[in-house]
XYZ file of C-alpha atoms in Angstrom:
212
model
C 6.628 26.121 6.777
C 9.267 28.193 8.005
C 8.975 26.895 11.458
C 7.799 23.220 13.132
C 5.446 23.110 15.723
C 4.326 19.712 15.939
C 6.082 16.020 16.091
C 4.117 14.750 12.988
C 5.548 15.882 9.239
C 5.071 15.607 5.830
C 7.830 16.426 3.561
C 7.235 17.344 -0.177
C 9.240 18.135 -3.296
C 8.503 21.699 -3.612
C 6.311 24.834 -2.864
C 3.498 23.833 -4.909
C 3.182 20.242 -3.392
C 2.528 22.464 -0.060
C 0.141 24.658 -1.286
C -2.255 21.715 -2.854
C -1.672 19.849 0.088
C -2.611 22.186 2.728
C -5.886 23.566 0.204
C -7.032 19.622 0.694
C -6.514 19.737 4.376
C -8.157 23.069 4.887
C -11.410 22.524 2.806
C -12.014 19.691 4.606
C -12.003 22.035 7.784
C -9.245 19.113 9.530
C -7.167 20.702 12.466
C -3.732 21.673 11.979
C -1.751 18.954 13.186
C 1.028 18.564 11.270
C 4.082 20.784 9.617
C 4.661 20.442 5.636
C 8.269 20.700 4.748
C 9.346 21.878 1.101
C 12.362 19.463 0.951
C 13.248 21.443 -2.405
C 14.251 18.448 -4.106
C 13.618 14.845 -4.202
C 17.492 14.639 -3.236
C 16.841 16.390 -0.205
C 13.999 15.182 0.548
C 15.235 11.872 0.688
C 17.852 12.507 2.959
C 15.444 14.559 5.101
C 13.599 12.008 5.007
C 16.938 9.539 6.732
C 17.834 11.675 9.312
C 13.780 12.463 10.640
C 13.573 8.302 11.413
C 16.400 8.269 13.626
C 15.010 10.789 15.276
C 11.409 9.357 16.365
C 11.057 11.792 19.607
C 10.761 14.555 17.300
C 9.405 13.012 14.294
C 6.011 10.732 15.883
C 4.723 10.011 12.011
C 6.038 11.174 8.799
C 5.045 11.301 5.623
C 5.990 11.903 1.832
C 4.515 13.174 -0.860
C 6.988 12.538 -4.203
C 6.699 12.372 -7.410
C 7.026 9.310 -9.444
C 7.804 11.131 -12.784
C 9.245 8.252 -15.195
C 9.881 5.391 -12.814
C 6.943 4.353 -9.869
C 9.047 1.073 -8.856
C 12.637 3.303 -8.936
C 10.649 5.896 -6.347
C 9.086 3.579 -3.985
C 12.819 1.299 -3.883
C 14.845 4.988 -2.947
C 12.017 5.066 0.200
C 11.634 1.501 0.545
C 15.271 1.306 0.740
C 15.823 4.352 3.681
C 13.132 2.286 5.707
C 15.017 -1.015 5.252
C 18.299 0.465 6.469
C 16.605 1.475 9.542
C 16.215 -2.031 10.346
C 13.459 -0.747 12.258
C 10.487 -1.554 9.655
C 9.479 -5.157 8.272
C 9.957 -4.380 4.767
C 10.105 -7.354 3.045
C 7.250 -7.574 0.118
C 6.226 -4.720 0.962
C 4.067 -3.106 -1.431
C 2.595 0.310 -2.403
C -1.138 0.602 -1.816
C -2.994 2.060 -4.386
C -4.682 4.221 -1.702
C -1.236 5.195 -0.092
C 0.978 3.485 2.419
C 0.529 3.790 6.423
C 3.323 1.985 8.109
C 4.296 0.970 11.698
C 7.404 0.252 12.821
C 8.502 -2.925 14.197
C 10.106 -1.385 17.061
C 8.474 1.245 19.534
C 11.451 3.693 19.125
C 11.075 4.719 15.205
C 8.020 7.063 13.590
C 5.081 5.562 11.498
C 5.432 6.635 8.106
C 3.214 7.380 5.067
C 4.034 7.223 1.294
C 2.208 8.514 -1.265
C 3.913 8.574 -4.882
C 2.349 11.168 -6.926
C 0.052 10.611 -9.493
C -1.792 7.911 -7.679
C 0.765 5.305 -6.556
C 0.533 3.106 -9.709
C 1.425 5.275 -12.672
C 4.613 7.661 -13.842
C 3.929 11.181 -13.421
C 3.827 13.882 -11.076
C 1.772 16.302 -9.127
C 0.607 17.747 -12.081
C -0.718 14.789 -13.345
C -2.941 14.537 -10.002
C -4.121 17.684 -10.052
C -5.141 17.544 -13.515
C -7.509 14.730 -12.620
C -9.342 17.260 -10.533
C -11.141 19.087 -13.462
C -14.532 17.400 -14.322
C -14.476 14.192 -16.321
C -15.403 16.588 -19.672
C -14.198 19.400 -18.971
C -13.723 21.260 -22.827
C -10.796 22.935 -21.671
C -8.611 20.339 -20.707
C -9.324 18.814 -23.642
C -8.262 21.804 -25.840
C -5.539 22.354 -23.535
C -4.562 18.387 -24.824
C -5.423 19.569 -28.284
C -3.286 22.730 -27.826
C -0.079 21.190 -27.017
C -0.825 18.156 -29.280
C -0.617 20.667 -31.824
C 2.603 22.429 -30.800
C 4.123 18.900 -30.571
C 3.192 17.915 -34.301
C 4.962 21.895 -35.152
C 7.837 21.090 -32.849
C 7.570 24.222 -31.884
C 7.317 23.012 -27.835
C 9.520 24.779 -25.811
C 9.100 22.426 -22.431
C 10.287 19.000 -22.186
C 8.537 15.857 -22.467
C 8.804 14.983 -19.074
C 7.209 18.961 -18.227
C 4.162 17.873 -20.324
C 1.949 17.591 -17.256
C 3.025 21.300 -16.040
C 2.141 22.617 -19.047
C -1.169 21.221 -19.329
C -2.289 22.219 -16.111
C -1.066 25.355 -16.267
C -2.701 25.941 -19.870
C -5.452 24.867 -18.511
C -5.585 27.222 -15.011
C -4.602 30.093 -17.724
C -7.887 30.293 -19.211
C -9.954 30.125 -16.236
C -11.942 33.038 -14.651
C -8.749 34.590 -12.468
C -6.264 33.429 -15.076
C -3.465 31.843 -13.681
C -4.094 31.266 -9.955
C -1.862 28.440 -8.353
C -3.149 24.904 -8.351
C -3.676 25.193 -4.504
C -5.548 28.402 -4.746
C -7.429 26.786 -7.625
C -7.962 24.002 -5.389
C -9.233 26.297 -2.614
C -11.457 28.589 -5.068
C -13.065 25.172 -5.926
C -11.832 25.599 -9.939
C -10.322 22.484 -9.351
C -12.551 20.075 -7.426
C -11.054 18.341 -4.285
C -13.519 15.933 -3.749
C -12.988 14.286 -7.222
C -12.344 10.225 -6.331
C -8.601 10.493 -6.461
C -8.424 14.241 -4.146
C -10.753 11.811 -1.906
C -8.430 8.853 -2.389
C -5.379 11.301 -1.406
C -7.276 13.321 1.425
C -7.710 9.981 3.532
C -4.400 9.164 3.137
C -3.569 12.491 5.120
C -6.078 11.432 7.394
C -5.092 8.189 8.083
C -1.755 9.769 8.795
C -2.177 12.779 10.987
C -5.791 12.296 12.665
């Protein structure tokens, strides 16, 4: 959002994290209470994300939304380790809930913050790894969309790399629905992509713990 109106955030990777997360919030009909901020990079986000907690007057709760992509633990230690610095948070075995993280401070004078480590807070990945897990259990064309780039790995003919495998599946996949091509939040919204699935559910309370 190119402007903040309220003292609760969320900062994400990118423009696409915004999109699905906002299509979540609004098909659940939730009031806007919140600003998403496209950080642009994990790198920025992450030092976003150390200024906003020294500055709890403007910044009441804040979340993240990140990625895991190879490394869950690596992820969780670059927050864990922002929070810790604070001195402000009780941090010590503190682990990542499989349903997302709501913390409180241990002081009055620092924001609660949320966590949630895309896929689903156990396993490397990213966004589009969630959103893939929005199609129906047996759906054919994710499968061929599997099959397909199976295929194109075994003819090394792949142009993305292996750590893009996600994007391309999901993006195969969107490509050969009615509308080809619409974003994953649009797809979201249009209901191609189902957001109450148990892990958009999973994710959706996690907002709502958050920012209700």
């Amino acid at each position: 959002m190119a402007s903040e109106k309220y003292k609760l955030k969320l900062l994400v990777e990118g423009n696409e994290d915004v999109h699905v997360v906002l299509a979540f919030w609004n098909n659940a009909k939730l009031p806007e209470t919140f600003d998403v901020i496209d950080c642009h990079s994990i790198t920025k986000l992450l030092e976003n994300l150390k200024i906003r907690l020294t500055l709890p007057q403007t910044n009441e709760r804040i979340g993240v939304v990140v990625d895991a992509d190879e490394d869950v633990s690596a992820r969780w230690d670059a927050i864990k380790d922002r929070l810790q610095a604070t001195g402000k948070y009780d941090c010590r075995n503190l682990q990542l809930p499989e349903v997302g993280l709501v913390l409180r401070p241990i002081s009055s004078d620092a924001p609660i913050v949320g966590v949630w480590v895309m896929p689903n807070n156990k396993l490397p990945g990213m966004l589009e790894d969630f959103v893939a897990t929005l199609s129906e259990p047996d759906d054919p064309l994710m499968a061929k969309a599997d099959d397909v780039l199976n295929q194109l790995e075994e003819d090394k003919i792949q142009k993305y790399k292996d750590v893009h495998r996600a994007k391309a599946k999901i993006h195969s996949y969107l490509a050969w629905q009615d509308e080809p091509g619409k974003p994953m939040g649009t797809s979201i919204t249009a209901h191609v992509l189902n957001p109450d699935s148990p892990n958009g559910v999973r994710f959706l309370e996690w907002l709502k713990r958050l920012f209700l």
